[in-house]
Coordinates of C-alpha atoms in Angstrom, one line a residue:
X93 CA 36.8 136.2 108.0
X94 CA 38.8 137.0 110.8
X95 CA 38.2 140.1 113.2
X96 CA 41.5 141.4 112.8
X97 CA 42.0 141.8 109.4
X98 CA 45.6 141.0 107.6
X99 CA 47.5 141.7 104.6
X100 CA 49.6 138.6 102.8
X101 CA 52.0 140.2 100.9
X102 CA 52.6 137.2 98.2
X103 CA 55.8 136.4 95.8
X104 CA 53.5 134.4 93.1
X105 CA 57.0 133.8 90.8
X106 CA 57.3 135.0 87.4
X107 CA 55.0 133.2 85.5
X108 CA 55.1 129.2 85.9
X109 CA 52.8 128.1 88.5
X110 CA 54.7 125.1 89.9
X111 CA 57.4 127.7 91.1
X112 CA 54.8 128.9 93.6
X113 CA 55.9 128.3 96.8
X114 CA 53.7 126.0 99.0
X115 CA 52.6 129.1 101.1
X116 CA 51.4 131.3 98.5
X117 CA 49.4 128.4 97.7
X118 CA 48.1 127.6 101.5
X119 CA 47.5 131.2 101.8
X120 CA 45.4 132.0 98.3
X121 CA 43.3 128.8 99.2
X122 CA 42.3 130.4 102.4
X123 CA 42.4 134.3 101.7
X124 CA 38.7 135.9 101.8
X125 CA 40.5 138.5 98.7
X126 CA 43.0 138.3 96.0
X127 CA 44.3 141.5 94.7
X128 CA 46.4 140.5 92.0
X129 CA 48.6 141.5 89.3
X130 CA 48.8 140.6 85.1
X131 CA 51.5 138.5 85.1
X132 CA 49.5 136.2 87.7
X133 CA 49.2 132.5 86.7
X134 CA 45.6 132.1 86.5
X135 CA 46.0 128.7 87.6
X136 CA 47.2 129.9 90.9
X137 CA 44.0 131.8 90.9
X138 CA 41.7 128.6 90.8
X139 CA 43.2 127.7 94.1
X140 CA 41.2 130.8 96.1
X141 CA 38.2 130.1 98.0
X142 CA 34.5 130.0 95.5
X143 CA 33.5 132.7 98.2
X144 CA 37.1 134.5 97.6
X145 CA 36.7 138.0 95.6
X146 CA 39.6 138.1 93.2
X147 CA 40.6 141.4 92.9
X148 CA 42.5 142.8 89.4
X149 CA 45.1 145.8 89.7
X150 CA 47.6 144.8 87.1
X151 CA 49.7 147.4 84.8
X152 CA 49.3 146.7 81.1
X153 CA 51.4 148.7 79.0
X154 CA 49.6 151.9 77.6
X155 CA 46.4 151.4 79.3
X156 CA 44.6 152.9 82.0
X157 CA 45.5 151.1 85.8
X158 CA 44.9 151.8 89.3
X159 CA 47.7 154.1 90.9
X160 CA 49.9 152.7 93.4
X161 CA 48.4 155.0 95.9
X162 CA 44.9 153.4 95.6
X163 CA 45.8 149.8 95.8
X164 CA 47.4 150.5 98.8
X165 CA 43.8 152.2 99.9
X166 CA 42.5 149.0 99.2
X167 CA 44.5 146.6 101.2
X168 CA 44.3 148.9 103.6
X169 CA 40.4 149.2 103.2
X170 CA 39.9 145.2 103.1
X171 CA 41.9 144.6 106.0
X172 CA 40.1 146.7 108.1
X173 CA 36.8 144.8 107.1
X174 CA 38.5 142.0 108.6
X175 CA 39.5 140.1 106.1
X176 CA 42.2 138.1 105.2
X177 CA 43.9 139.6 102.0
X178 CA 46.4 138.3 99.6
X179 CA 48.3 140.9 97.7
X180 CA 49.5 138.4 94.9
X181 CA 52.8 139.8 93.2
X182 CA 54.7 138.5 90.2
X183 CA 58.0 137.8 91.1
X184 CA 59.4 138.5 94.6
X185 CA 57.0 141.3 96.3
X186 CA 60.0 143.1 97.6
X187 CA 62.4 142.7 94.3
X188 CA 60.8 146.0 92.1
X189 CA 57.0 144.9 93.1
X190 CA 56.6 147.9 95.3
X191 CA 56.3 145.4 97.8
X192 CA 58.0 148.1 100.4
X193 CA 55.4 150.6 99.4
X194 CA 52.7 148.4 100.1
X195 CA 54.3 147.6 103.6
X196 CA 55.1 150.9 104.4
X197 CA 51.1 152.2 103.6
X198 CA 50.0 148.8 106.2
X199 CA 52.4 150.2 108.9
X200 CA 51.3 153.4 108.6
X201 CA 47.7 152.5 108.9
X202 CA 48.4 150.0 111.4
X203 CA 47.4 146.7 109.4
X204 CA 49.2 143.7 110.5
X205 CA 51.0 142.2 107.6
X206 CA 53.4 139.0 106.2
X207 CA 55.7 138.8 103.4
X208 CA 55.7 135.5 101.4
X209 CA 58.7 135.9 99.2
X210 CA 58.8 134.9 95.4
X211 CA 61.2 133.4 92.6
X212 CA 62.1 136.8 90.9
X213 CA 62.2 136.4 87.1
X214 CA 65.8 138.0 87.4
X215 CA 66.8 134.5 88.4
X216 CA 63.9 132.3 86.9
X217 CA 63.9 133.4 83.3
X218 CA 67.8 133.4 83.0
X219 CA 67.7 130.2 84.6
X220 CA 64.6 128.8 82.2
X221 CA 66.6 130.1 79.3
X222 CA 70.3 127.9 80.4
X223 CA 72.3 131.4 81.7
X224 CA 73.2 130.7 85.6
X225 CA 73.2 134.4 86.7
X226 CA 76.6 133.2 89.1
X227 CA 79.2 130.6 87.8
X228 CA 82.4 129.9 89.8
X229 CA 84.3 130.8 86.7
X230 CA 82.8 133.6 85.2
X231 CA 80.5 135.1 87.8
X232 CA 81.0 136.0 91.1
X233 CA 78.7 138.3 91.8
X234 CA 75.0 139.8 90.3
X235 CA 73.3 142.9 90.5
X236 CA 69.6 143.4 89.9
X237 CA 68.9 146.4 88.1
X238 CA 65.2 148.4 87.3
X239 CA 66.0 150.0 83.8
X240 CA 62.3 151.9 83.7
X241 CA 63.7 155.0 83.9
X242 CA 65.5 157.2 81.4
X243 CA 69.2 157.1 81.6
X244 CA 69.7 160.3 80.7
X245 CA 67.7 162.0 83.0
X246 CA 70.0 164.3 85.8
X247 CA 67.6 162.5 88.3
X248 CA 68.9 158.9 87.1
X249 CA 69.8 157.0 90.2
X250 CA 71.4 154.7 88.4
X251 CA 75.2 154.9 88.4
X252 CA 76.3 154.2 84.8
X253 CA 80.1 154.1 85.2
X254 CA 79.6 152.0 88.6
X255 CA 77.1 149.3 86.9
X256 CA 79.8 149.5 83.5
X257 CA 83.2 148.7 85.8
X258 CA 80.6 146.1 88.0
X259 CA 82.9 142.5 88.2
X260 CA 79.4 140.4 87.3
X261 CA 76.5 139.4 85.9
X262 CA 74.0 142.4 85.3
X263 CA 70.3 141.3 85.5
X264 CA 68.0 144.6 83.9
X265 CA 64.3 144.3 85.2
X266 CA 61.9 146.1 82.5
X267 CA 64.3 147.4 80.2
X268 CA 62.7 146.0 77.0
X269 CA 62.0 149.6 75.4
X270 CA 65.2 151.4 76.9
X271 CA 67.4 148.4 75.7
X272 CA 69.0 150.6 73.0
X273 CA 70.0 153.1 75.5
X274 CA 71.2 151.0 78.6
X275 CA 73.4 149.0 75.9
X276 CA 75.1 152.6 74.8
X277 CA 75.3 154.1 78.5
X278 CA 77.2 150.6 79.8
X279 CA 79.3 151.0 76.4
X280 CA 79.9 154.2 76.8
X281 CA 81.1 153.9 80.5
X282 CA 83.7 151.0 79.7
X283 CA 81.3 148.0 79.2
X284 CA 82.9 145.7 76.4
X285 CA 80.5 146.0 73.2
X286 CA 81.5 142.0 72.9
X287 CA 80.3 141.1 76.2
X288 CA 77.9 138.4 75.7
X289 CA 74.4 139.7 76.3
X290 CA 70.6 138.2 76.1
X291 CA 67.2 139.3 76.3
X292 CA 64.6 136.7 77.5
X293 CA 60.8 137.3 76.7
X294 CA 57.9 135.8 79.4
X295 CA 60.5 134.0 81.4
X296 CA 59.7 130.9 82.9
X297 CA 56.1 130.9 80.3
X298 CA 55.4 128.1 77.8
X299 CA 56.7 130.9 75.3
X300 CA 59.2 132.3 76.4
X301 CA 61.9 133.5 73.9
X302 CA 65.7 133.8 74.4
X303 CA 68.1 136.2 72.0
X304 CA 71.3 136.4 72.3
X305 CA 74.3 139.1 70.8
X306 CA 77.1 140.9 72.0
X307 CA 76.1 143.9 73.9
X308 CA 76.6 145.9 71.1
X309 CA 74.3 144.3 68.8
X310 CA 71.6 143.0 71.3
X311 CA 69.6 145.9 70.8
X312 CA 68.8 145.6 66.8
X313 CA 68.8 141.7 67.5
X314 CA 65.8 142.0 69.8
X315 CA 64.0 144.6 67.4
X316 CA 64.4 142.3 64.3
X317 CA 63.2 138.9 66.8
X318 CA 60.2 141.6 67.8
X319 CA 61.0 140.7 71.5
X320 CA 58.2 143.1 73.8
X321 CA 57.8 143.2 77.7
X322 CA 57.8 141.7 79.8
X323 CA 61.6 140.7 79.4
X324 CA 64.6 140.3 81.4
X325 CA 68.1 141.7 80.1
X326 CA 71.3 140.4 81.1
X327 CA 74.8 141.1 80.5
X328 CA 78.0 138.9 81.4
X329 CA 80.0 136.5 80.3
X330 CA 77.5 133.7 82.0
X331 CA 75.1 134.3 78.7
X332 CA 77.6 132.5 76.8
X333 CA 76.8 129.1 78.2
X334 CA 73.1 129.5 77.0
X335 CA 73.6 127.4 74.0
X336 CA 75.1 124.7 76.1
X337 CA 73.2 124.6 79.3
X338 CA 69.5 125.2 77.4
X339 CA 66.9 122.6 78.9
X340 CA 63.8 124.3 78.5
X341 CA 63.6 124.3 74.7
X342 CA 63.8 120.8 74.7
X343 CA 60.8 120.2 76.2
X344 CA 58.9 117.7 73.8
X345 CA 55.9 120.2 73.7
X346 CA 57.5 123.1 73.5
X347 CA 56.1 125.8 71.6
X348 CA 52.6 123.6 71.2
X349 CA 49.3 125.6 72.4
X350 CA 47.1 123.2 74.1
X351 CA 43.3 123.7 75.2
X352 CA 42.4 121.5 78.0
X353 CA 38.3 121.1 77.9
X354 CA 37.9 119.2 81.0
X355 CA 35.8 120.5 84.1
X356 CA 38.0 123.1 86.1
X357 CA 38.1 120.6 88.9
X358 CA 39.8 117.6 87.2
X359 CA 41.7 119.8 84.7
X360 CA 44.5 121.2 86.9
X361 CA 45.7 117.6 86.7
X362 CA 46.0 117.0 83.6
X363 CA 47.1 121.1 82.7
X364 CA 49.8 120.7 85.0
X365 CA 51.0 117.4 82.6
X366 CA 51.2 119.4 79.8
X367 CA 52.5 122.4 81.1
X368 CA 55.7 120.5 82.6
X369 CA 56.2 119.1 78.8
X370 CA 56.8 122.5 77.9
X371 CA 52.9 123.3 76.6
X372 CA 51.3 126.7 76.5
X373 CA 47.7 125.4 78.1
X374 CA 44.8 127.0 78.1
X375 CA 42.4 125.8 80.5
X376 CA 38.7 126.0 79.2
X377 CA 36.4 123.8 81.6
X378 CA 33.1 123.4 79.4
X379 CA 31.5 120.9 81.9
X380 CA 31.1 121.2 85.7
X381 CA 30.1 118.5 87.8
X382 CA 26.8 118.9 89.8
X383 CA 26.5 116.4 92.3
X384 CA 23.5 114.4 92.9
X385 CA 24.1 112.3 96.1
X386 CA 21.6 113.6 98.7
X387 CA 18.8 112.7 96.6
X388 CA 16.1 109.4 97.8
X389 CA 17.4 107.3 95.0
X390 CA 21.0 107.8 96.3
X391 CA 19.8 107.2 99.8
X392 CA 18.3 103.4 99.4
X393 CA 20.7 102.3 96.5
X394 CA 23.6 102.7 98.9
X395 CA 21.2 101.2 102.2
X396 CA 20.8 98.4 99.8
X397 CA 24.8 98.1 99.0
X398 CA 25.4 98.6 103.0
X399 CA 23.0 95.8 103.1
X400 CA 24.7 93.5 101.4
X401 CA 22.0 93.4 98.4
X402 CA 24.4 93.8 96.0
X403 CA 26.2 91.2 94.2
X404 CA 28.4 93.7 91.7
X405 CA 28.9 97.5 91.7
X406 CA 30.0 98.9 88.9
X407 CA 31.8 102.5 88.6
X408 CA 32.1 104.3 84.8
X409 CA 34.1 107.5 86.2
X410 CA 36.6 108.3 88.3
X411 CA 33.6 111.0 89.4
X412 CA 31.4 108.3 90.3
X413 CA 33.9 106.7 92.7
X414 CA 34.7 109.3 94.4
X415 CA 30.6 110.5 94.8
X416 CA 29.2 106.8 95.9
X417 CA 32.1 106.4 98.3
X418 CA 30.8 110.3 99.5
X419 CA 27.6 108.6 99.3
X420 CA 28.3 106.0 101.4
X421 CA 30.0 108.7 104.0
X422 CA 27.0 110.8 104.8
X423 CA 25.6 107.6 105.9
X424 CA 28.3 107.4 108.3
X425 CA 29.7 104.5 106.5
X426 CA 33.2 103.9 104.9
X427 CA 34.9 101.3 102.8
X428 CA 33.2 98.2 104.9
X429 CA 30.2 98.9 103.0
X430 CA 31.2 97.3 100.0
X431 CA 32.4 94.2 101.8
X432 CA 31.2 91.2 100.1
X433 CA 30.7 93.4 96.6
X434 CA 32.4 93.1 93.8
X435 CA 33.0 96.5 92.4
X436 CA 33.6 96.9 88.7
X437 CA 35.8 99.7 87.6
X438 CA 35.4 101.2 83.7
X439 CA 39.1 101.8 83.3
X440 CA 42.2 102.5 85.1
X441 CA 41.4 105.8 86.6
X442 CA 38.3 104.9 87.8
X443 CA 40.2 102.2 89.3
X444 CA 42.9 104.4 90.9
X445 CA 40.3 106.7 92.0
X446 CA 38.8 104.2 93.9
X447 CA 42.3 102.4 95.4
X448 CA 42.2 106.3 96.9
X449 CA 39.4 105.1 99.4
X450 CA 40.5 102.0 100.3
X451 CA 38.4 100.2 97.7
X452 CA 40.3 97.8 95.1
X453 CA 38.5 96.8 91.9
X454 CA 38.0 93.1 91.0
X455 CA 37.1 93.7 87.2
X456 CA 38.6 96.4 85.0
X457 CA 38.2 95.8 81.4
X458 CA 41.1 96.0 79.0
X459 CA 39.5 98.9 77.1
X460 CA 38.2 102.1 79.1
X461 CA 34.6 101.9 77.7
X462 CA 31.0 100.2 78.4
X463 CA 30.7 97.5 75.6
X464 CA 34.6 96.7 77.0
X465 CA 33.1 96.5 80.5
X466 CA 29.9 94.8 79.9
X467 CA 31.6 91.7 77.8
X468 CA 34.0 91.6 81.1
X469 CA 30.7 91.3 83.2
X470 CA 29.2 88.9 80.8
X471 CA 32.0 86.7 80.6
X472 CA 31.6 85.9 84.7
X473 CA 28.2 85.2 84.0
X474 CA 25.4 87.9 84.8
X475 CA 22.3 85.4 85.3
X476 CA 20.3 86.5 88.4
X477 CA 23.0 88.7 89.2
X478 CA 21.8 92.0 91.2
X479 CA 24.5 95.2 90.2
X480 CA 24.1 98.6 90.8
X481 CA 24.9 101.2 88.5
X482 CA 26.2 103.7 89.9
X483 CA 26.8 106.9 86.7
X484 CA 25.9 110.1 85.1
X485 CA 22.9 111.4 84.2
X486 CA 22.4 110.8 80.3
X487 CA 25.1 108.4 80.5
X488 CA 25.1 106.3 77.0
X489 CA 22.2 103.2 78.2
X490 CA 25.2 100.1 76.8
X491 CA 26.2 98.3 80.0
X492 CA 22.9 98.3 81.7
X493 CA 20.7 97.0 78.6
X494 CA 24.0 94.4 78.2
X495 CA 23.7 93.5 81.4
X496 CA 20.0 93.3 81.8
X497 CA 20.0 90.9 78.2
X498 CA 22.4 88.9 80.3
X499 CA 20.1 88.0 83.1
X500 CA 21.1 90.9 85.5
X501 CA 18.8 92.2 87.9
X502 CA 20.4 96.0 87.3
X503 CA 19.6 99.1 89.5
X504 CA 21.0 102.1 87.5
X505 CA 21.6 105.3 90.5
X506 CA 22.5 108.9 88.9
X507 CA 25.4 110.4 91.6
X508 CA 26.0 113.4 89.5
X509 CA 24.8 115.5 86.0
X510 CA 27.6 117.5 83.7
X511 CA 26.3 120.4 82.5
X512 CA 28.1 123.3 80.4
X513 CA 30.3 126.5 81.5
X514 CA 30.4 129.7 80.0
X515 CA 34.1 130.7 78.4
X516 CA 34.8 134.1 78.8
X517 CA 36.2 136.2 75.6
X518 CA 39.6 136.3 76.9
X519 CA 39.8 132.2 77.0
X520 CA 37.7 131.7 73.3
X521 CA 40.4 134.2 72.4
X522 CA 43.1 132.1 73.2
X523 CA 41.4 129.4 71.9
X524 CA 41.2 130.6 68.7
X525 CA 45.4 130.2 68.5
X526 CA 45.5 126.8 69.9
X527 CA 47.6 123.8 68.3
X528 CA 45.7 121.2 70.2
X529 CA 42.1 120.7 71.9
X530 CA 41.7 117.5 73.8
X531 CA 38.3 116.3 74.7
X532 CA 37.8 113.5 77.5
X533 CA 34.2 112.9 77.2
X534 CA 31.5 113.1 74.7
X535 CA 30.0 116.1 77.1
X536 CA 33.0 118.2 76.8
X537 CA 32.8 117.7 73.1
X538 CA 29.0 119.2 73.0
X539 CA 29.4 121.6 75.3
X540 CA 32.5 122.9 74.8
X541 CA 31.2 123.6 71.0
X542 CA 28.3 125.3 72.6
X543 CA 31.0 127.5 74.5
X544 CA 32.7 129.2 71.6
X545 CA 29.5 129.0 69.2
X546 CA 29.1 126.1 67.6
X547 CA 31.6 123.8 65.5
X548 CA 32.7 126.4 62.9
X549 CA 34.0 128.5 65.0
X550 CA 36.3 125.8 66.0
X551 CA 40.0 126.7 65.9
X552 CA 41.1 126.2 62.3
X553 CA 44.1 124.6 63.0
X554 CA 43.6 122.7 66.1
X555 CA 44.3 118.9 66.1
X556 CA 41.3 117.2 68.2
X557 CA 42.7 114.7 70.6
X558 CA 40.2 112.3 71.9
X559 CA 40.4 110.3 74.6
X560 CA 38.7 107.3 72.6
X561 CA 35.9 105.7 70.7
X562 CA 33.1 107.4 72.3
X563 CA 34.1 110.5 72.6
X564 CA 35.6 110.3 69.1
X565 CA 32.0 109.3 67.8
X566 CA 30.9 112.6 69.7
X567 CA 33.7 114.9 67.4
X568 CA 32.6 113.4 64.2
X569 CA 28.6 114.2 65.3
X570 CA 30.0 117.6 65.9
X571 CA 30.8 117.7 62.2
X572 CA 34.7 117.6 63.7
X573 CA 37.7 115.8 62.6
X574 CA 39.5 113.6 65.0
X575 CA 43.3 113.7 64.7
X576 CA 44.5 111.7 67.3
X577 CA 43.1 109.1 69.1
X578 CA 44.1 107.5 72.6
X579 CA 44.8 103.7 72.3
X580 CA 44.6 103.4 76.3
X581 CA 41.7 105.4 76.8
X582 CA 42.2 107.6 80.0
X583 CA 44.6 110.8 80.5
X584 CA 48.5 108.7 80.3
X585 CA 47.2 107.3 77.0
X586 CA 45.9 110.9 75.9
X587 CA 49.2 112.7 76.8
X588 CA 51.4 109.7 75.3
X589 CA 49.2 109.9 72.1
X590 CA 49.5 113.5 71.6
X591 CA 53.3 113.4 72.5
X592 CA 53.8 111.0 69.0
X593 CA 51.5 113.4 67.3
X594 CA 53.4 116.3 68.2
X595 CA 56.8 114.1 67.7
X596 CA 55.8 113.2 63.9

């Protein structure tokens, strides 16, 4: 917190994260409050600070929300506690966000304040639905229009016959339940009832839906498709190439819901995945990882390995890499520690997450589990060899008993213990609609059955998608049927499995 406060006014896009520009991000991960809208990736939200107060003053269609007047109190309010505030926008802030409200109230009150600008889903969604809102041929020129206002109205400031002789593209901003009427006041100014016309639903979203009709007809179209807000409308002779210059429908998972169980630190990774093959993902951590590594048995396993009294370290998790290497840090030590060690990696991510440090793994097993890793081990001869361990808490006992039947003199060090998350009702919700719920660990598998209240509540028609064996054994304990199974056992082999699943 700084002593001048300041007010970030933010463009978050229209809906897909990954069109977030790279300073809304900096800024959100930095700001001391969010104040954000509905339409608001929450995805973008797990980028703020833990200590960040996320702040909700969305509009949802027939319900109560805060007046425009008193989220401008706030940012004003916030600012002159000195903190640093995002005001986080769907869209572009300054494109119908009341963005120039907002900055108008700061000046006023004399609050220093920055405009990020946003994709505006007057762009986006066309764009995500094949319509280029400008072509050389057919388009040379767009107007953005707000249609949330009643065209008939002797206030209207909306020039009918001016928009109806316009020589473009016509982009309507929240025009979803006036549609009827915009289409008959551009017809009845001069507007061809054959123009070529569309109406796209949650642009830019996993979901999104596209109609198309002649202006005359667009309106009953979009009744009968039950298309709702939030939606763009646009009308020109560009919506014509739609069925030609489509891409986003073809993405392999489109229209797939997918619930990503992982903890909310690792999932982003593989929700982003997902997410660019045109998934709906739901992210519902139902583990977090509690580290373990300023603890006494921590503290002398890695003096030992600095030591040199190690003859093999071995590494089941990407997690454990990357806590024994931090280990090994607040010792004021780095990659030279494990000089004249062979380190032992479970898989290939646990392999890549050490090549991240520096640290190369000699021995990676061909399949990602401990019975695969131990016959490795075995096979170079364990007798009076001394290994550490390095794992979770309640990790499954297989490598260290193999390993100690082999001769091994095994030290087994706990870096870290999963334990589970509360969903809220909004995510078990969700859930409940889901195609797909992978699982990448046994924990996940308990916990996240603990989460939404035990395995019959389970979403009937979900397809579990196990990352392999073990965690498949933990389904089947759950009383659970596993659908589809990884063959390589870490998230590419999960994410190519479920793509043939999807595909057949």
């Amino acid at each position: 917190m700084s002593e001048h406060g300041i007010v970030h006014l933010v463009g978050a896009g229209p809906g897909d994260p990954g069109l977030a520009t790279q300073r809304a991000l900096d800024l959100i991960a930095r700001a001391d409050a969010v104040v954000h809208d509905r339409l608001v990736s929450p995805r973008l939200l797990d980028g703020a600070r833990e200590r960040a107060e996320l702040i909700y003053v969305g509009k949802r269609p027939g319900e109560p929300s805060m007046p425009q007047d008193e989220i401008n109190a706030l940012l004003v309010e916030r600012a002159g506690r000195g903190q640093r505030v995002v005001r986080l926008k769907g869209g572009d802030p300054f494109v119908f966000g009341r963005g120039g409200e907002e900055a108008e109230a700061l000046t006023e009150a004399g609050v220093a304040f920055e405009v990020v600008p946003g994709v505006t889903a007057g762009v986006a969604a066309p764009a995500y639905a094949g319509i280029p809102v400008t072509h050389r041929e057919q388009a040379s020129a767009v107007a953005f229009v707000t249609a949330h206002e009643d065209p008939d109205k002797d206030e209207s400031a909306l020039d009918w016959a001016a928009l109806a002789a316009f020589p473009g593209t016509l982009v309507f901003y929240m025009g979803v339940k006036r549609l009827e009427a915009v289409a008959a006041s551009l017809i009845e100014h001069g507007r061809s009832a054959a123009e070529p016309a569309a109406v796209i639903e949650r642009g830019t979203f996993a979901h999104q839906r596209t109609v198309t009709a002649p202006l005359g007809k667009l309106a009953k179209r979009a009744a009968d498709e039950g298309i709702e807000p939030p939606a763009i409308t646009l009308v020109g002779a560009v919506a014509s190439l739609r069925e030609r210059l489509a891409w986003f429908e073809r993405a392999p998972l489109r229209g797939r819901t997918i619930a990503v169980t992982r903890a909310r630190a690792q999932a982003s990774g593989l929700a982003a995945r997902l997410a660019e093959l045109g998934a709906e993902v739901i992210e519902a951590p139902a583990i977090r990882i509690v580290p373990r590594i300023e603890t006494e048995e921590v503290g002398e396993a890695v003096s030992r390995l600095v030591a040199g009294d190690y003859d093999i370290v071995c590494l089941t998790s990407p997690n454990g890499a990357e806590l024994l290497y931090e280990a090994v840090a607040l010792e004021d030590r780095d990659a030279r520690a494990f000089a004249g060690t062979a380190i032992a990696a479970i898989g290939p991510a646990t392999a890549a997450s050490l090549l991240e440090r520096g640290l190369h793994a000699d021995i990676v097993p061909p399949r990602s589990i401990g019975e695969s890793l131990a016959e490795e081990l075995l096979e170079h001869g364990m007798r009076h060899k001394r290994v550490l361990i390095a794992r979770a808490r309640d990790a499954r006992d297989v490598l260290p008993e193999a390993l100690v039947n082999g001769g091994g003199e095994v030290d087994v060090v706990t870096l870290y213990e999963t334990v589970g998350e509360q969903l809220d009702d909004v995510t078990i919700a969700a859930i409940a609609g889901a195609d797909y719920v992978t699982f990448t660990s046994s924990s996940t598998v308990r916990y996240f059955c603990d989460a939404i209240g035990g395995p019959a509540r389970f979403p009937a028609k979900a397809r579990v998608v196990s990352i392999g064996p073990v965690t498949s054994e933990a389904v089947r304990e759950a009383g659970l049927r596993v659908a589809v199974e990884a063959e390589q056992h870490d998230v590419d082999g999960l994410v190519e499995a479920l793509l043939d699943d999807a595909a057949s």
